[in-house]
Short mmCIF file of C-alpha atoms in Angstrom, two decimals:
data_model
loop_
_atom_site.label_atom_id
_atom_site.label_comp_id
_atom_site.label_asym_id
_atom_site.label_seq_id
_atom_site.Cartn_x
_atom_site.Cartn_y
_atom_site.Cartn_z
CA MET A 1 0.00 0.00 0.00
CA SER A 2 1.36 3.45 -0.84
CA ALA A 3 2.33 5.97 1.83
CA SER A 4 -0.43 8.31 0.73
CA SER A 5 -3.18 5.73 1.18
CA ALA A 6 -1.84 4.83 4.63
CA THR A 7 -1.94 8.53 5.57
CA GLY A 8 -5.46 8.70 4.17
CA ALA A 9 -6.46 5.76 6.33
CA ARG A 10 -5.09 7.44 9.44
CA ARG A 11 -6.95 10.63 8.69
CA ASP A 12 -10.18 8.74 8.02
CA ARG A 13 -9.89 6.97 11.34
CA ARG A 14 -10.84 10.22 13.00
CA THR A 15 -13.86 10.70 10.75
CA ARG A 16 -17.23 9.11 11.37
CA LEU A 17 -18.45 7.70 8.07
CA ASN A 18 -21.81 6.16 7.42
CA PRO A 19 -21.63 2.39 6.82
CA ASP A 20 -21.90 2.64 3.00
CA ASP A 21 -19.11 5.19 2.80
CA ARG A 22 -16.96 3.24 5.24
CA ARG A 23 -17.43 0.08 3.19
CA ALA A 24 -16.59 1.96 -0.03
CA GLN A 25 -13.50 3.40 1.63
CA LEU A 26 -12.27 -0.07 2.62
CA VAL A 27 -12.88 -1.41 -0.89
CA SER A 28 -11.05 1.55 -2.38
CA ALA A 29 -8.07 0.96 -0.07
CA GLY A 30 -8.10 -2.67 -1.20
CA VAL A 31 -8.07 -1.70 -4.88
CA GLN A 32 -5.18 0.71 -4.28
CA ALA A 33 -3.28 -2.01 -2.44
CA LEU A 34 -3.58 -4.27 -5.51
CA ALA A 35 -1.10 -1.94 -7.22
CA ASP A 36 1.75 -3.63 -5.40
CA HIS A 37 0.22 -6.58 -3.56
CA GLU A 38 -1.15 -9.85 -4.78
CA LEU A 39 -4.79 -10.28 -3.85
CA ASP A 40 -3.85 -13.16 -1.55
CA GLU A 41 -1.70 -10.81 0.51
CA LEU A 42 -4.69 -8.61 1.39
CA THR A 43 -5.55 -9.91 4.83
CA ILE A 44 -8.33 -8.53 6.96
CA GLU A 45 -5.83 -8.27 9.84
CA GLU A 46 -3.61 -5.89 7.91
CA PHE A 47 -6.48 -3.78 6.62
CA SER A 48 -8.02 -3.67 10.04
CA ALA A 49 -4.74 -2.34 11.46
CA ARG A 50 -4.24 0.16 8.65
CA THR A 51 -7.74 1.56 8.58
CA GLY A 52 -8.62 1.35 12.26
CA VAL A 53 -11.74 -0.64 11.37
CA SER A 54 -12.27 -3.60 13.69
CA ARG A 55 -12.17 -7.13 12.35
CA ALA A 56 -15.75 -7.55 13.54
CA LEU A 57 -16.87 -4.63 11.39
CA PHE A 58 -14.90 -6.04 8.44
CA SER A 59 -16.80 -9.29 8.87
CA HIS A 60 -20.04 -7.35 9.07
CA TYR A 61 -19.31 -5.60 5.78
CA PHE A 62 -17.76 -8.45 3.78
CA GLY A 63 -18.61 -11.68 5.60
CA SER A 64 -15.14 -13.15 5.09
CA ARG A 65 -11.75 -12.55 3.55
CA ALA A 66 -13.10 -14.04 0.32
CA GLY A 67 -16.01 -11.60 0.47
CA PHE A 68 -13.58 -8.70 0.84
CA HIS A 69 -11.53 -9.97 -2.10
CA ARG A 70 -14.66 -10.22 -4.26
CA ALA A 71 -15.68 -6.67 -3.39
CA VAL A 72 -12.18 -5.42 -4.25
CA LEU A 73 -12.15 -7.32 -7.55
CA ASP A 74 -15.62 -6.10 -8.50
CA ALA A 75 -14.56 -2.52 -7.83
CA ALA A 76 -11.28 -2.94 -9.74
CA MET A 77 -13.15 -4.37 -12.72
CA ARG A 78 -15.74 -1.60 -12.64
CA SER A 79 -13.00 1.03 -12.55
CA MET A 80 -11.31 -0.60 -15.55
CA LEU A 81 -14.54 -0.77 -17.54
CA ALA A 82 -15.36 2.83 -16.62
CA ALA A 83 -11.90 4.07 -17.64
CA THR A 84 -12.27 2.37 -21.01
CA THR A 85 -15.86 3.28 -21.85
CA PRO A 86 -16.10 4.09 -25.56
CA ASP A 87 -16.58 7.76 -26.46
CA GLU A 88 -19.85 7.67 -28.39
CA GLN A 89 -19.07 11.04 -29.98
CA LEU A 90 -16.36 9.46 -32.11
CA PRO A 91 -16.91 7.60 -35.38
CA ALA A 92 -16.41 3.83 -35.20
CA ARG A 93 -12.74 3.50 -36.08
CA ALA A 94 -11.58 6.51 -34.09
CA ARG A 95 -13.67 5.28 -31.17
CA LEU A 96 -12.01 1.86 -31.32
CA ARG A 97 -8.54 3.41 -31.34
CA ASP A 98 -9.45 5.83 -28.57
CA THR A 99 -10.83 3.03 -26.36
CA LEU A 100 -7.75 0.89 -26.95
CA THR A 101 -5.41 3.80 -26.22
CA ARG A 102 -7.14 4.43 -22.90
CA THR A 103 -7.01 0.71 -22.14
CA VAL A 104 -3.24 0.68 -22.64
CA GLN A 105 -2.97 3.79 -20.44
CA PHE A 106 -5.14 2.22 -17.73
CA VAL A 107 -3.07 -0.94 -17.68
CA ARG A 108 0.17 1.08 -17.55
CA ALA A 109 -1.16 3.21 -14.68
CA HIS A 110 -2.74 0.31 -12.79
CA GLU A 111 -0.58 -2.64 -13.67
CA GLY A 112 -1.16 -4.38 -10.34
CA ILE A 113 -4.92 -4.20 -10.70
CA PHE A 114 -4.86 -5.53 -14.24
CA PHE A 115 -2.53 -8.40 -13.43
CA SER A 116 -4.46 -9.37 -10.32
CA LEU A 117 -7.58 -9.68 -12.42
CA VAL A 118 -6.33 -11.53 -15.47
CA ARG A 119 -3.20 -13.41 -14.41
CA GLY A 120 -2.82 -13.35 -10.63
CA PRO A 121 -3.53 -16.26 -8.29
CA ALA A 122 -7.06 -14.91 -7.91
CA SER A 123 -7.67 -15.49 -11.62
CA GLY A 124 -8.23 -19.18 -10.81
CA ASP A 125 -10.93 -18.40 -8.25
CA PRO A 126 -14.34 -19.25 -9.76
CA ARG A 127 -15.96 -16.00 -8.67
CA THR A 128 -13.04 -13.90 -9.96
CA ARG A 129 -13.17 -15.73 -13.26
CA GLU A 130 -16.89 -15.00 -13.44
CA VAL A 131 -16.26 -11.27 -12.98
CA VAL A 132 -13.37 -11.21 -15.44
CA ASP A 133 -15.22 -13.32 -18.01
CA ALA A 134 -18.15 -10.92 -17.80
CA ALA A 135 -15.75 -8.06 -18.51
CA ARG A 136 -14.31 -9.98 -21.48
CA ARG A 137 -17.81 -10.44 -22.85
CA ALA A 138 -18.47 -6.74 -22.31
CA GLN A 139 -15.33 -5.87 -24.29
CA THR A 140 -16.39 -8.30 -27.01
CA ASP A 141 -19.84 -6.71 -27.15
CA ARG A 142 -18.32 -3.25 -27.49
CA VAL A 143 -16.63 -4.36 -30.70
CA LEU A 144 -19.69 -6.22 -31.96
CA ASP A 145 -21.65 -2.98 -31.40
CA LEU A 146 -19.48 -1.33 -34.05
CA PHE A 147 -20.83 -3.82 -36.58
CA ALA A 148 -24.41 -3.44 -35.38
CA GLU A 149 -24.16 0.34 -35.85
CA ALA A 150 -23.26 -0.23 -39.49
CA ASP A 151 -26.28 -2.57 -39.78
CA ILE A 152 -24.03 -5.58 -40.14
CA VAL A 153 -24.98 -8.85 -38.49
CA PRO A 154 -21.74 -10.54 -37.40
CA SER A 155 -21.54 -14.18 -38.49
CA PRO A 156 -20.99 -16.82 -35.79
CA VAL A 157 -17.37 -17.12 -36.93
CA LEU A 158 -16.82 -13.36 -36.70
CA ARG A 159 -18.28 -13.41 -33.18
CA ILE A 160 -15.81 -16.13 -32.22
CA ALA A 161 -13.01 -14.20 -33.92
CA VAL A 162 -13.83 -11.01 -32.03
CA ARG A 163 -13.89 -12.87 -28.71
CA SER A 164 -10.51 -14.38 -29.61
CA TRP A 165 -9.25 -10.91 -30.52
CA VAL A 166 -10.13 -9.80 -26.98
CA ALA A 167 -7.88 -12.62 -25.73
CA PHE A 168 -5.19 -11.34 -28.11
CA VAL A 169 -5.58 -7.82 -26.71
CA GLU A 170 -5.37 -9.10 -23.15
CA GLN A 171 -2.16 -11.02 -23.79
CA THR A 172 -0.63 -8.06 -25.62
CA LEU A 173 -1.45 -5.84 -22.64
CA VAL A 174 0.13 -8.36 -20.27
CA ASP A 175 3.35 -8.48 -22.30
CA ALA A 176 3.59 -5.08 -23.97
CA ALA A 177 2.04 -2.60 -21.58
CA PRO A 178 4.80 -2.83 -18.94
CA ALA A 179 7.48 -2.41 -21.68
CA SER A 180 7.55 1.37 -21.49
CA ASP A 181 9.78 1.67 -24.56
CA LEU A 182 6.81 0.62 -26.71
CA ALA A 183 4.66 3.60 -27.61
CA ALA A 184 0.97 3.13 -26.87
CA GLU A 185 0.29 4.06 -30.48
CA GLY A 186 2.35 1.15 -31.78
CA ILE A 187 0.49 -1.27 -29.52
CA VAL A 188 -2.86 0.12 -30.71
CA ASP A 189 -1.72 -0.21 -34.35
CA LEU A 190 -1.00 -3.88 -33.75
CA LEU A 191 -4.37 -4.49 -32.09
CA VAL A 192 -6.38 -2.69 -34.78
CA SER A 193 -4.56 -4.33 -37.66
CA CYS A 194 -5.22 -7.71 -36.11
CA LEU A 195 -8.94 -6.93 -35.82
CA ASP A 196 -9.02 -5.67 -39.41
CA ALA A 197 -7.42 -8.88 -40.61
CA ILE A 198 -9.74 -11.25 -38.81
CA THR A 199 -12.78 -9.28 -39.95
CA GLU A 200 -11.58 -9.33 -43.54
CA SER A 201 -10.80 -13.03 -43.26
CA THR A 202 -14.10 -14.15 -41.70
CA GLN A 203 -16.68 -11.71 -43.09
CA PRO A 204 -15.23 -9.32 -45.69
CA GLY A 205 -18.47 -7.35 -45.94
CA ALA A 206 -18.23 -6.48 -42.27
CA ALA A 207 -14.90 -4.72 -42.74
CA ARG A 208 -16.69 -1.52 -43.77
CA ALA A 209 -17.95 -1.14 -40.20
CA LEU A 210 -14.34 -0.47 -39.21
CA ALA A 211 -13.38 1.57 -42.27
CA GLU A 212 -12.15 5.15 -41.96
CA GLU A 213 -15.03 7.56 -41.99
CA GLU A 214 -15.68 11.27 -41.63
CA ARG A 215 -17.09 12.46 -38.35
CA GLU A 216 -20.77 13.14 -38.91
CA MET B 1 -14.56 -42.54 -17.14
CA SER B 2 -15.58 -44.50 -20.22
CA ALA B 3 -16.82 -48.07 -20.02
CA SER B 4 -13.79 -49.29 -21.96
CA SER B 5 -11.29 -47.80 -19.52
CA ALA B 6 -13.19 -49.29 -16.58
CA THR B 7 -13.04 -52.68 -18.30
CA GLY B 8 -9.34 -52.09 -18.89
CA ALA B 9 -8.84 -51.36 -15.23
CA ARG B 10 -10.59 -54.60 -14.25
CA ARG B 11 -8.47 -56.60 -16.63
CA ASP B 12 -5.28 -54.94 -15.43
CA ARG B 13 -6.14 -55.74 -11.87
CA ARG B 14 -5.26 -59.29 -12.59
CA THR B 15 -1.92 -58.39 -14.12
CA ARG B 16 1.23 -57.81 -12.14
CA LEU B 17 2.88 -54.67 -13.47
CA ASN B 18 6.22 -53.25 -12.45
CA PRO B 19 5.94 -49.99 -10.46
CA ASP B 20 6.75 -47.71 -13.41
CA ASP B 21 4.15 -49.37 -15.63
CA ARG B 22 1.58 -49.34 -12.85
CA ARG B 23 2.15 -45.66 -12.25
CA ALA B 24 1.89 -44.93 -15.98
CA GLN B 25 -1.33 -46.93 -16.13
CA LEU B 26 -2.86 -44.88 -13.31
CA VAL B 27 -1.83 -41.62 -14.94
CA SER B 28 -3.26 -42.78 -18.24
CA ALA B 29 -6.57 -43.68 -16.58
CA GLY B 30 -6.59 -40.19 -15.04
CA VAL B 31 -6.03 -38.53 -18.41
CA GLN B 32 -8.83 -40.59 -19.94
CA ALA B 33 -11.14 -39.61 -17.08
CA LEU B 34 -10.52 -35.94 -17.85
CA ALA B 35 -12.62 -36.42 -20.99
CA ASP B 36 -15.78 -36.19 -18.93
CA HIS B 37 -14.67 -35.24 -15.42
CA GLU B 38 -13.31 -32.04 -14.00
CA LEU B 39 -9.87 -32.55 -12.50
CA ASP B 40 -11.26 -31.84 -9.03
CA GLU B 41 -13.55 -34.84 -9.33
CA LEU B 42 -10.63 -37.23 -9.70
CA THR B 43 -10.34 -38.56 -6.18
CA ILE B 44 -7.82 -41.14 -5.12
CA GLU B 45 -10.67 -43.09 -3.49
CA GLU B 46 -12.48 -43.52 -6.79
CA PHE B 47 -9.34 -44.40 -8.73
CA SER B 48 -8.30 -46.79 -6.05
CA ALA B 49 -11.67 -48.55 -6.30
CA ARG B 50 -11.64 -48.56 -10.10
CA THR B 51 -8.10 -49.78 -10.56
CA GLY B 52 -7.77 -52.05 -7.56
CA VAL B 53 -4.66 -50.17 -6.50
CA SER B 54 -4.59 -49.46 -2.77
CA ARG B 55 -4.69 -45.92 -1.49
CA ALA B 56 -1.34 -46.57 0.19
CA LEU B 57 0.22 -47.43 -3.15
CA PHE B 58 -1.38 -44.33 -4.69
CA SER B 59 0.27 -42.25 -1.98
CA HIS B 60 3.54 -44.03 -2.64
CA TYR B 61 3.37 -43.15 -6.34
CA PHE B 62 1.98 -39.61 -6.17
CA GLY B 63 2.37 -38.42 -2.58
CA SER B 64 -1.05 -36.80 -2.50
CA ARG B 65 -4.16 -36.06 -4.53
CA ALA B 66 -2.46 -32.89 -5.76
CA GLY B 67 0.53 -34.98 -6.83
CA PHE B 68 -1.77 -37.30 -8.79
CA HIS B 69 -3.44 -34.32 -10.45
CA ARG B 70 -0.07 -32.87 -11.43
CA ALA B 71 1.02 -36.16 -12.96
CA VAL B 72 -2.25 -36.36 -14.92
CA LEU B 73 -1.92 -32.77 -16.16
CA ASP B 74 1.71 -33.25 -17.14
CA ALA B 75 0.77 -36.34 -19.12
CA ALA B 76 -2.22 -34.59 -20.75
CA MET B 77 -0.03 -31.67 -21.77
CA ARG B 78 2.68 -33.96 -23.12
CA SER B 79 0.10 -35.85 -25.18
CA MET B 80 -1.22 -32.59 -26.61
CA LEU B 81 2.26 -31.33 -27.49
CA ALA B 82 3.14 -34.69 -29.02
CA ALA B 83 -0.05 -34.77 -31.10
CA THR B 84 0.72 -31.32 -32.44
CA THR B 85 4.43 -31.66 -33.13
CA PRO B 86 5.26 -29.87 -36.39
CA ASP B 87 6.09 -32.08 -39.36
CA GLU B 88 9.59 -30.94 -40.26
CA GLN B 89 9.26 -32.42 -43.75
CA LEU B 90 6.81 -29.69 -44.72
CA PRO B 91 7.73 -26.18 -45.86
CA ALA B 92 7.00 -23.40 -43.35
CA ARG B 93 3.48 -22.37 -44.34
CA ALA B 94 2.22 -25.89 -44.98
CA ARG B 95 3.77 -26.98 -41.69
CA LEU B 96 1.97 -24.21 -39.83
CA ARG B 97 -1.38 -25.17 -41.38
CA ASP B 98 -0.76 -28.85 -40.74
CA THR B 99 0.13 -28.25 -37.08
CA LEU B 100 -2.94 -26.07 -36.58
CA THR B 101 -5.20 -28.62 -38.27
CA ARG B 102 -3.95 -31.36 -35.98
CA THR B 103 -4.40 -29.04 -33.00
CA VAL B 104 -8.07 -28.49 -33.91
CA GLN B 105 -8.47 -32.24 -34.34
CA PHE B 106 -6.83 -32.95 -30.98
CA VAL B 107 -9.06 -30.46 -29.18
CA ARG B 108 -12.17 -31.90 -30.88
CA ALA B 109 -11.16 -35.44 -29.94
CA HIS B 110 -10.06 -34.58 -26.39
CA GLU B 111 -12.22 -31.64 -25.46
CA GLY B 112 -12.22 -32.52 -21.76
CA ILE B 113 -8.44 -32.66 -21.59
CA PHE B 114 -8.06 -29.33 -23.37
CA PHE B 115 -10.64 -27.56 -21.24
CA SER B 116 -9.23 -28.97 -18.00
CA LEU B 117 -5.86 -27.54 -18.91
CA VAL B 118 -6.74 -24.08 -20.17
CA ARG B 119 -10.09 -23.17 -18.62
CA GLY B 120 -11.02 -25.66 -15.90
CA PRO B 121 -10.83 -25.03 -12.16
CA ALA B 122 -7.33 -26.47 -12.23
CA SER B 123 -6.21 -23.65 -14.52
CA GLY B 124 -5.98 -21.43 -11.44
CA ASP B 125 -3.66 -23.85 -9.66
CA PRO B 126 -0.11 -22.38 -9.71
CA ARG B 127 1.52 -25.65 -10.76
CA THR B 128 -1.06 -26.24 -13.53
CA ARG B 129 -0.52 -22.72 -14.78
CA GLU B 130 3.19 -23.33 -14.82
CA VAL B 131 2.72 -26.43 -17.01
CA VAL B 132 0.23 -24.72 -19.31
CA ASP B 133 2.31 -21.55 -19.57
CA ALA B 134 5.32 -23.66 -20.53
CA ALA B 135 3.21 -25.23 -23.29
CA ARG B 136 2.12 -21.78 -24.48
CA ARG B 137 5.75 -20.73 -24.65
CA ALA B 138 6.53 -23.92 -26.58
CA GLN B 139 3.76 -23.12 -29.08
CA THR B 140 5.08 -19.55 -29.38
CA ASP B 141 8.61 -20.86 -30.00
CA ARG B 142 7.35 -23.19 -32.72
CA VAL B 143 6.09 -20.15 -34.64
CA LEU B 144 9.20 -18.10 -33.91
CA ASP B 145 11.23 -21.02 -35.29
CA LEU B 146 9.57 -20.43 -38.68
CA PHE B 147 11.15 -16.98 -38.75
CA ALA B 148 14.52 -18.26 -37.57
CA GLU B 149 14.56 -20.79 -40.40
CA ALA B 150 14.18 -17.94 -42.88
CA ASP B 151 17.10 -16.15 -41.14
CA ILE B 152 14.75 -13.51 -39.78
CA VAL B 153 15.26 -12.16 -36.26
CA PRO B 154 11.82 -11.40 -34.85
CA SER B 155 11.58 -7.92 -33.31
CA PRO B 156 10.49 -7.65 -29.67
CA VAL B 157 7.06 -6.48 -30.87
CA LEU B 158 6.69 -9.45 -33.22
CA ARG B 159 7.61 -11.79 -30.36
CA ILE B 160 4.87 -10.21 -28.23
CA ALA B 161 2.46 -10.41 -31.16
CA VAL B 162 3.16 -14.11 -31.72
CA ARG B 163 2.62 -14.88 -28.03
CA SER B 164 -0.67 -12.94 -28.22
CA TRP B 165 -1.58 -14.90 -31.33
CA VAL B 166 -1.17 -18.11 -29.30
CA ALA B 167 -3.76 -16.64 -26.87
CA PHE B 168 -5.97 -15.91 -29.88
CA VAL B 169 -5.61 -19.52 -31.07
CA GLU B 170 -6.41 -20.87 -27.62
CA GLN B 171 -9.59 -18.81 -27.32
CA THR B 172 -10.68 -19.78 -30.84
CA LEU B 173 -10.19 -23.43 -29.94
CA VAL B 174 -12.24 -22.98 -26.77
CA ASP B 175 -15.13 -21.39 -28.68
CA ALA B 176 -14.91 -22.86 -32.16
CA ALA B 177 -13.60 -26.38 -31.77
CA PRO B 178 -16.76 -27.78 -30.09
CA ALA B 179 -18.95 -26.18 -32.81
CA SER B 180 -18.84 -29.12 -35.13
CA ASP B 181 -20.55 -27.22 -37.94
CA LEU B 182 -17.36 -25.21 -38.40
CA ALA B 183 -14.94 -27.01 -40.71
CA ALA B 184 -11.45 -27.35 -39.30
CA GLU B 185 -10.18 -25.74 -42.49
CA GLY B 186 -12.18 -22.55 -41.86
CA ILE B 187 -10.79 -22.31 -38.32
CA VAL B 188 -7.25 -22.78 -39.61
CA ASP B 189 -7.85 -20.09 -42.28
CA LEU B 190 -8.85 -17.65 -39.55
CA LEU B 191 -5.81 -18.46 -37.42
CA VAL B 192 -3.33 -18.20 -40.29
CA SER B 193 -4.76 -14.95 -41.64
CA CYS B 194 -4.54 -13.45 -38.18
CA LEU B 195 -0.87 -14.45 -37.93
CA ASP B 196 -0.19 -13.05 -41.42
CA ALA B 197 -1.77 -9.74 -40.45
CA ILE B 198 0.13 -9.26 -37.22
CA THR B 199 3.41 -10.20 -38.90
CA GLU B 200 2.75 -7.74 -41.72
CA SER B 201 1.75 -5.09 -39.21
CA THR B 202 4.69 -5.45 -36.83
CA GLN B 203 7.60 -6.53 -39.07
CA PRO B 204 6.69 -6.56 -42.77
CA GLY B 205 10.04 -8.07 -43.75
CA ALA B 206 9.29 -11.13 -41.62
CA ALA B 207 6.19 -11.96 -43.63
CA ARG B 208 8.28 -13.80 -46.21
CA ALA B 209 9.01 -16.50 -43.60
CA LEU B 210 5.33 -17.45 -43.84
CA ALA B 211 4.96 -16.95 -47.58
CA GLU B 212 3.89 -19.79 -49.86
CA GLU B 213 6.89 -21.74 -51.01
CA GLU B 214 7.73 -24.79 -53.06
CA ARG B 215 8.76 -27.88 -51.19
CA GLU B 216 12.53 -28.17 -51.53
#
């Protein structure tokens, strides 16, 4: 946990928060701790000591350590999805590039969160996998929406290809995002050209959904 | 476990095997059981009953249930890598297509094994992930070898892209391989065109390693 969040916890100890805010504060501290801790290292004991919230109250809020971990993961996933929400003002291709650029930036800024979700020990936990798989489907749907907007019905193979492309993106982020000598733009180029190729290969008519276009 | 393997187990009960063969037989029965059982369902009790091998002997061979599971996973992974070994007689592009075709066939024939390894509950187990990650690296190296043969040094970005392509392949196999209405050839087309595109996008000069060529 960073020095600033520990200071924040000390300050908050003096403040009376309502239960919802207190719970949110604990979850937020957990998400911040993911930056340099594995999920498994987040014990209720340590958080109790750091935040001045009794173990009994922790149990009241989260039930168990696993419940705390789930709440932290849910919040981390929501923050990632929020940070990478497509900008509906942009035309399809620019929107795709913009979303991917912000995804690379999010992963670079919150490497610990990203890794905990997709590759950490928690990624084998059934509930974590459920949350992460839902996010993968959401990312897949965001791309499929680009086709729907152009009145294109993606074929079953294109749907599979787009879901596989999301796996490609995830692995590229795992390997390329921490390599700070790679410009985000180069990573996005790779991801977009891969999507172009699989669209062209599986359903050539659908490629126009991703074609360059003027902003309306 | 299939009826035939249960019959096999009964027959083998009457045979005296040396310890190595007995151990191999138990591992093999475990791999076969993966076809329609999750790894977590493979209890020593059940295998002991089915094979007539005492629990004490099981412990002697594998130490624990986890040890048995590891041995089963190792064997499953080895059988998958063996079934998908590239045919060195073929030129690069034909070899790639041939390897991918046999991979689709393996996954279709041994769906349970494949899923247990890459997506089952065991996939969160650190030791399983180690084995599966090693196999992913091996698959990545097989592709990188195609470039090396053409005296091309893959750039760091191409190396990342090829590893991400292996993730793409894995996800396609998860989603597409069980859909028996998709011809294996169509799946392989998708996978190869994706690899072509990322090679062209990241290191255009390397694309010639995958170009069509005459058999020498």
